[in-house]
Amino acid sequence: MNEMATPTFDLENELRGLTTWHGPAPDLWKAALAADRWRNAGRAGTRWHRVALWAIGGIAAMLAIGVIGVWTLSGRPTRSDYGGPFAAGYRGEVERHHGAGGDFVVRAERIMTLGAPLAAIQEVPPASSGRASFDYLEQETGFVADQAGEAEGADRQVVRKATIELVTKDVRAAFLKAAHLISAAQDEFVQESSLTGTEPHLQGSLVLRVAVPRLSEVLNELRQLGTVQAETSSGEDVTTQVVDLEARLRNEQRVEAELLQLLDKRQDAPLKEIIELHSQLSQVRQTIEQYVAQRERLSRLVSLATVLVLIRSDDAPPPRMGLSSYFSGALADAWYAAVRLLVDTLAVLVRLLLGGAIWWLILLAIVLAVRAHLRHRRRSV
Amino acid sequence: MSQPKTDEQLLHDFLAGERAALGELARRYETALLGLATGLLSGRRDLASDAVQETWVRVIRFGKNFMARSSLKTWLYRIAVNQCRSLTMPPGVPASKVDPETPATVTSVDTPAVAADRNHAVRRAVAQLDADKRFAVLLCYHANMTHAEAAEVLELPLGTLKSRLHAALTELRTLLPAEAKP
C-alpha cells in the first residue's frame, strides 16, 4: 500500500491508528435521515407558508385592481367619449351615461331658465341619439328655445352656444342644407363655413348665428341632416356685464352732458380752458363710443346664439388634432383599455376559482392522498 | 449465494426509496469515515461525528446528482474530507485541545501509558502540519485507502500527492521527540 521508503514502523502504525475509529458505529446515517426529514417538513411548511402569502398577496392585488378599475370606468370620459377631436373651445363636457347603452348626456352649464339654475343632468331615458336627450333636457328644465327670450326677459342676458356633430353619407348636401337653415329675416347669418377634403372623405364645418328663439327649431332640423355623434349646449350669463356696462355708459353720458353745459356757459372763458374742456369732452366721447360698441356686441351675442355644426362622412377619419390632445387622449384610452383588460382578467379568475371550487377541492384531496401514500411507502421500507 | 450489491447499486436502491440500502452503505463505510475524520480533526470525536453525519446528509440530499464519474467510495470520502476541511482547526493547536479520550495505539511491547504518550506526541506533531500535508499523510495511511484513491479523493495528481506525503513525513520526523522514534 505504501509505495515510498517507509518511515519507522512505529510512526506508520501511529499514523494508521490516528485514523482508526475505536468503538461501535453510532449509526449516524439514521440521524442524517431524520434530520433530512425534518428539513423537508420545515421547507414544506415554509413553502406552504410562502404559497399562502403569495395567494393572499395575489388576491389583495386583484381586489385592488378591481377597485381601481371600477373607479376608473365609472367616472372619466375618454377621448372616444368626445366623439372626435373637434374644436375644444366650443365643446362642452359630454358624459357617458352608464347603463343606457352608451347614450350621450348633454350637460348644460349655467343655463338659467324660469329663474331656476339647471344643475348638471346625469340621467337620460334610453335613447339612441342625442336628439331624445336634448328633448328630455327641454322637458325637465322647461327650456324651450322659442320661449327662452320671453322667459328671461330683459333682466337676464345669456350668451348661448351649441355644438352639434353629424355623420352622414352626403356631406355636401348636409352642408348646404345646414347653411340654408338660417333666416335672414331674423338677422341670422353664417359666420364661418368650410368644406375640406375630397369625396368620399369630405368634412364640413359651419358657424351659424341663429336667433335665440329659433335655436331649438334649428337644432332639431340639424339633427335630421345626419346621425348625431355629439351635441353640447352652454350658456354664459352676461347680465352682470351688461348691467355694469349700461351703468358706465350712463355715467359717461352724464359727464358728457355736464361738460357740454359747461362749455356752453363758458364761451368767454380763456382759450386754454376751452381747449381743456374740448379735450376732456373728446375723451368722454371716445369712452362712450367704446361702451356702446361693447353693449352692441354683447347684445348681438345674446340675441344670436352661436351654433357650431361639424359634418363628416361615415368613412372619413377623424380630423387631425393637436399632438398634445392626441397624446393625452391616447394615454387616456390606453389606461381605460388596460384597466378594462385587468378587470376582465380578474373576473375570469374569480369565475374559475369560485365556480370550480368543488373541482379544486377534489384535486387537492387527490394530491394529498397520493403524497400520504408515497410517504407511507417510504417509511415502510 | 447472490453477489453482494455494489456501492452504486445500493445508492440507486436508496434513491428509489429503499432505506435499508443506505444502512448497508453505512455499515460498509461509516466506521472508516469516522476514523479518518477523527484523524483529520486532531482526535476530536465529536467534530468527527458531525462531519460524518453531515456527509450522510449530503448523500441523502445530493445522491441523485452522483454521476459515477468516480467510485462511490471516492465520492463519500471526498465529501467527508471537505466536511473536515470546513471544521478543521488551524495548525499548531495545543495538544490540550485534543480529545484526551482518543485511545492510543498499543503495541505488544508498550505499556498503555507509553503507548498513550507516543500516540499523543504523534497526534500533536500531525496537528502542527499544514492542512495540505496533514490531509495527504492521514489519507495515505488510512487503512481503507490506496495512494491512487487518496489522490482521487483530494483531486490531486498522484505525483503531487507523493510530494506532499514525503514533505509531511520529513517534517514529522523533525517534530517528533526522540523517545517517539524507535
Coordinates of C-alpha atoms in Angstrom, one line a residue, chain A residues 55-380:
Chain A
A55 CA -52.0 33.7 -2.6
I56 CA -53.1 36.4 -0.1
G57 CA -50.9 38.9 -1.9
G58 CA -52.4 37.9 -5.3
I59 CA -56.0 38.1 -4.1
A60 CA -55.2 41.5 -2.5
A61 CA -53.7 42.7 -5.7
M62 CA -56.7 41.5 -7.7
L63 CA -59.0 43.3 -5.4
A64 CA -57.1 46.5 -5.6
I65 CA -57.1 46.3 -9.4
G66 CA -60.8 45.6 -9.4
V67 CA -61.4 48.7 -7.2
I68 CA -59.2 50.9 -9.4
G69 CA -61.0 49.5 -12.5
V70 CA -64.4 50.3 -11.1
W71 CA -63.3 53.8 -10.0
T72 CA -61.8 54.4 -13.4
L73 CA -64.5 53.1 -15.5
S74 CA -67.3 54.8 -13.6
G75 CA -66.1 58.3 -13.9
R76 CA -64.0 59.7 -16.6
P77 CA -64.7 60.4 -20.2
T78 CA -62.1 59.5 -22.7
R79 CA -61.1 60.8 -26.0
S80 CA -63.5 58.5 -27.7
D81 CA -66.3 59.8 -25.5
Y82 CA -65.8 63.2 -27.1
G83 CA -66.6 61.6 -30.4
G84 CA -63.7 63.2 -32.1
P85 CA -61.3 66.0 -31.8
F86 CA -63.4 68.9 -32.8
A87 CA -62.7 72.4 -31.7
A88 CA -62.4 72.1 -27.9
G89 CA -63.3 75.7 -27.5
Y90 CA -66.8 75.1 -28.5
R91 CA -67.2 71.8 -26.8
G92 CA -68.9 71.3 -23.5
E93 CA -68.4 68.3 -21.4
V94 CA -70.0 65.1 -22.6
E95 CA -70.6 62.4 -20.1
R96 CA -71.3 58.8 -20.9
H97 CA -74.3 57.5 -19.1
H98 CA -73.7 54.1 -17.7
G99 CA -76.4 51.6 -18.1
A100 CA -78.1 53.3 -21.0
G101 CA -76.1 51.6 -23.7
G102 CA -73.8 54.4 -24.4
D103 CA -76.2 57.3 -24.9
F104 CA -74.7 60.7 -24.7
V105 CA -75.8 63.0 -21.9
V106 CA -75.8 66.7 -22.5
R107 CA -74.6 68.6 -19.6
A108 CA -75.8 72.1 -19.5
E109 CA -73.8 74.6 -17.6
R110 CA -75.4 77.7 -16.2
I111 CA -78.4 77.7 -18.3
M112 CA -80.9 79.5 -16.2
T113 CA -84.5 79.3 -17.2
L114 CA -87.5 80.4 -15.3
G115 CA -85.3 81.7 -12.6
A116 CA -84.0 78.2 -11.6
P117 CA -80.5 77.2 -12.2
L118 CA -80.0 74.0 -14.1
A119 CA -77.7 71.5 -12.4
A120 CA -75.7 69.0 -14.4
I121 CA -78.2 66.4 -15.6
Q122 CA -76.7 62.9 -15.2
E123 CA -79.5 60.7 -16.3
V124 CA -81.5 60.4 -19.5
P125 CA -84.0 57.9 -20.6
P126 CA -82.9 55.2 -23.0
A127 CA -82.4 56.6 -26.5
S128 CA -80.3 56.0 -29.5
S129 CA -79.1 59.5 -30.1
G130 CA -78.7 62.8 -28.5
R131 CA -81.9 64.1 -30.0
A132 CA -84.1 62.5 -27.3
S133 CA -81.7 63.5 -24.6
F134 CA -82.0 67.1 -25.7
D135 CA -85.7 66.9 -25.8
Y136 CA -85.7 65.4 -22.4
L137 CA -83.5 68.2 -21.3
E138 CA -86.0 70.7 -22.6
Q139 CA -88.9 68.9 -20.8
E140 CA -87.1 68.7 -17.5
T141 CA -85.9 72.2 -17.4
G142 CA -88.7 73.9 -19.2
F143 CA -86.3 75.3 -21.6
V144 CA -87.9 75.7 -24.9
A145 CA -86.0 77.8 -27.3
D146 CA -88.8 79.9 -28.6
Q147 CA -89.8 80.7 -25.1
A148 CA -86.4 81.4 -23.8
G149 CA -86.3 85.0 -24.6
E150 CA -89.7 85.6 -23.2
A151 CA -89.0 83.7 -20.0
E152 CA -85.8 85.5 -19.4
G153 CA -86.9 89.0 -20.5
A154 CA -84.7 92.0 -20.3
D155 CA -83.5 91.1 -16.8
R156 CA -81.4 88.1 -17.9
Q157 CA -78.8 88.2 -20.6
V158 CA -77.4 84.9 -21.7
V159 CA -74.9 84.1 -24.4
R160 CA -75.8 80.7 -25.9
K161 CA -73.6 78.3 -27.7
A162 CA -74.3 74.9 -29.1
T163 CA -72.2 72.3 -30.9
I164 CA -73.5 69.5 -33.0
E165 CA -71.5 66.8 -34.7
L166 CA -73.1 64.9 -37.5
V167 CA -72.1 61.9 -39.6
T168 CA -73.8 61.5 -43.0
K169 CA -73.2 59.8 -46.3
D170 CA -73.7 63.0 -48.3
V171 CA -71.6 65.7 -46.5
R172 CA -72.0 68.3 -49.2
A173 CA -75.8 68.0 -49.2
A174 CA -76.0 68.3 -45.4
F175 CA -73.6 71.2 -45.5
L176 CA -75.7 73.1 -47.9
K177 CA -78.9 72.3 -46.1
A178 CA -77.4 73.5 -42.8
A179 CA -76.3 76.7 -44.4
H180 CA -79.9 77.3 -45.7
L181 CA -81.4 76.9 -42.3
I182 CA -80.6 80.4 -41.3
S183 CA -83.2 83.1 -41.6
A184 CA -82.0 86.4 -43.0
A185 CA -85.3 88.0 -41.8
Q186 CA -84.2 87.4 -38.2
D187 CA -80.7 88.8 -38.9
E188 CA -79.3 85.3 -38.8
F189 CA -76.2 84.6 -40.8
V190 CA -73.4 82.1 -41.4
Q191 CA -70.4 83.4 -39.6
E192 CA -68.0 80.8 -40.9
S193 CA -68.1 77.8 -43.2
S194 CA -65.6 75.4 -44.6
L195 CA -65.7 72.3 -46.7
T196 CA -62.5 70.3 -46.7
G197 CA -61.2 67.1 -48.2
T198 CA -62.3 65.1 -51.2
E199 CA -65.0 62.6 -51.8
P200 CA -65.8 60.4 -50.1
H201 CA -64.0 61.9 -47.1
L202 CA -65.4 65.3 -47.1
Q203 CA -65.6 67.3 -43.9
G204 CA -67.6 70.4 -43.3
S205 CA -67.9 72.9 -40.6
L206 CA -70.2 75.9 -40.2
V207 CA -70.7 78.5 -37.5
L208 CA -74.3 79.7 -37.6
R209 CA -75.6 82.7 -35.8
V210 CA -79.1 81.9 -35.0
A211 CA -81.8 83.9 -33.3
V212 CA -82.2 82.6 -29.8
P213 CA -85.9 82.0 -30.1
R214 CA -85.2 79.7 -33.1
L215 CA -82.3 77.9 -31.6
S216 CA -84.3 74.8 -30.6
E217 CA -86.0 74.6 -34.0
V218 CA -82.7 75.0 -35.9
L219 CA -81.1 72.3 -33.8
N220 CA -84.0 69.9 -34.5
E221 CA -83.6 70.5 -38.2
L222 CA -79.8 70.0 -38.0
R223 CA -80.3 66.6 -36.2
Q224 CA -82.2 65.4 -39.2
L225 CA -79.4 66.0 -41.5
G226 CA -77.4 63.0 -40.3
T227 CA -76.6 60.8 -37.3
V228 CA -75.7 62.9 -34.3
Q229 CA -72.4 61.9 -32.9
A230 CA -72.2 64.5 -30.2
E231 CA -74.2 67.5 -29.1
T232 CA -73.4 70.1 -26.5
S233 CA -75.0 73.3 -25.3
S234 CA -73.9 76.0 -23.0
G235 CA -75.0 79.4 -21.8
E236 CA -73.0 82.2 -20.3
D237 CA -74.8 84.6 -18.1
V238 CA -73.5 88.1 -19.1
T239 CA -76.2 90.0 -17.2
T240 CA -73.8 91.5 -14.8
Q241 CA -71.5 92.7 -17.6
V242 CA -74.4 94.2 -19.4
V243 CA -75.7 96.0 -16.3
D244 CA -72.3 97.2 -15.5
L245 CA -71.8 98.4 -19.0
E246 CA -75.1 100.3 -19.0
A247 CA -74.2 102.0 -15.8
R248 CA -70.8 103.1 -17.0
L249 CA -72.4 104.3 -20.2
R250 CA -75.0 106.3 -18.4
N251 CA -72.3 107.8 -16.2
E252 CA -70.2 108.8 -19.2
Q253 CA -73.1 110.2 -21.0
R254 CA -73.9 112.3 -17.9
V255 CA -70.4 113.5 -17.8
E256 CA -70.6 114.4 -21.4
A257 CA -73.8 116.4 -20.8
E258 CA -72.2 118.2 -18.0
L259 CA -69.2 119.1 -20.0
L260 CA -71.3 120.3 -22.9
Q261 CA -73.3 122.5 -20.5
L262 CA -70.1 123.9 -19.0
L263 CA -68.7 124.6 -22.5
D264 CA -71.9 126.4 -23.4
K265 CA -71.8 128.6 -20.3
R266 CA -68.2 129.5 -20.6
Q267 CA -68.0 130.7 -24.1
D268 CA -66.0 133.7 -22.9
A269 CA -63.6 131.6 -20.9
P270 CA -59.9 131.7 -21.7
L271 CA -58.8 129.7 -24.7
K272 CA -56.8 127.4 -22.6
E273 CA -59.8 126.4 -20.5
I274 CA -61.9 125.9 -23.6
I275 CA -59.3 123.7 -25.2
E276 CA -59.0 121.7 -22.0
L277 CA -62.8 121.2 -21.9
H278 CA -62.8 120.1 -25.6
S279 CA -60.1 117.6 -24.8
Q280 CA -62.0 116.1 -21.9
L281 CA -65.1 116.0 -23.9
S282 CA -63.3 114.2 -26.6
Q283 CA -62.1 111.6 -24.2
V284 CA -65.5 111.1 -22.7
R285 CA -67.0 110.7 -26.2
Q286 CA -64.4 108.1 -27.0
T287 CA -65.2 106.2 -23.9
I288 CA -68.9 106.4 -24.6
E289 CA -68.4 105.0 -28.1
Q290 CA -66.3 102.1 -26.7
Y291 CA -69.1 101.2 -24.2
V292 CA -71.7 101.5 -26.9
A293 CA -69.7 99.1 -29.1
Q294 CA -69.3 96.6 -26.3
R295 CA -73.0 96.8 -25.5
E296 CA -73.9 96.2 -29.1
R297 CA -71.5 93.3 -29.3
L298 CA -73.0 91.8 -26.2
S299 CA -76.4 92.4 -27.5
R300 CA -75.6 90.6 -30.7
L301 CA -74.1 87.7 -28.7
V302 CA -77.2 87.5 -26.6
S303 CA -79.7 87.8 -29.4
L304 CA -78.0 85.4 -31.7
A305 CA -76.8 82.0 -30.5
T306 CA -73.7 80.5 -31.9
V307 CA -74.1 77.0 -33.3
L308 CA -71.1 75.1 -34.5
V309 CA -72.0 72.4 -36.9
L310 CA -69.5 69.7 -37.8
I311 CA -70.3 67.3 -40.5
R312 CA -68.3 64.4 -41.7
S313 CA -68.9 61.3 -43.8
D314 CA -69.3 57.8 -42.5
D315 CA -65.9 56.8 -43.9
A316 CA -64.0 59.9 -43.0
P317 CA -61.2 59.5 -40.5
P318 CA -61.5 61.8 -37.5
P319 CA -59.9 65.1 -38.2
R320 CA -56.4 65.6 -37.0
M321 CA -55.9 67.0 -33.7
G322 CA -53.1 68.7 -32.0
L323 CA -50.3 66.5 -30.7
S324 CA -50.8 67.3 -27.0
S325 CA -54.5 66.5 -27.3
Y326 CA -53.7 63.3 -29.2
F327 CA -51.1 62.3 -26.6
S328 CA -53.4 62.8 -23.6
G329 CA -56.3 61.2 -25.4
A330 CA -54.2 58.2 -26.4
L331 CA -52.9 57.8 -22.9
A332 CA -56.4 58.0 -21.5
D333 CA -57.7 55.4 -24.0
A334 CA -54.8 53.1 -23.2
W335 CA -55.3 53.4 -19.5
Y336 CA -59.0 52.7 -20.0
A337 CA -58.4 49.7 -22.1
A338 CA -55.7 48.3 -19.8
V339 CA -57.8 48.6 -16.7
R340 CA -60.7 47.0 -18.5
L341 CA -58.5 44.1 -19.5
L342 CA -57.2 43.7 -16.0
V343 CA -60.8 43.8 -14.6
D344 CA -61.9 41.3 -17.2
T345 CA -59.0 39.0 -16.3
L346 CA -59.9 39.4 -12.6
A347 CA -63.5 38.5 -13.4
V348 CA -62.3 35.3 -15.3
L349 CA -60.1 34.3 -12.4
V350 CA -62.8 34.8 -9.9
R351 CA -65.2 32.8 -12.0
L352 CA -62.6 30.0 -12.3
L353 CA -61.7 29.9 -8.6
L354 CA -65.2 30.2 -7.3
G355 CA -67.0 28.3 -10.0
G356 CA -64.6 25.4 -9.9
A357 CA -64.2 25.3 -6.1
I358 CA -65.5 21.8 -5.9
W359 CA -63.1 20.5 -8.5
W360 CA -60.2 22.4 -6.8
L361 CA -61.1 20.6 -3.6
I362 CA -61.3 17.2 -5.3
L363 CA -57.9 17.8 -6.9
L364 CA -56.4 18.9 -3.6
A365 CA -57.8 15.7 -1.9
I366 CA -56.2 13.6 -4.6
V367 CA -52.8 15.3 -4.3
L368 CA -52.8 14.9 -0.6
A369 CA -53.8 11.3 -0.8
V370 CA -51.0 10.5 -3.2
R371 CA -48.4 12.3 -1.1
A372 CA -49.5 10.4 2.0
H373 CA -49.3 7.1 0.2
L374 CA -45.8 7.8 -1.1
R375 CA -44.7 9.0 2.4
H376 CA -46.1 5.8 4.0
R377 CA -44.4 3.7 1.4
R378 CA -41.0 5.3 2.1
R379 CA -41.4 4.9 5.8
S380 CA -42.3 1.2 5.5

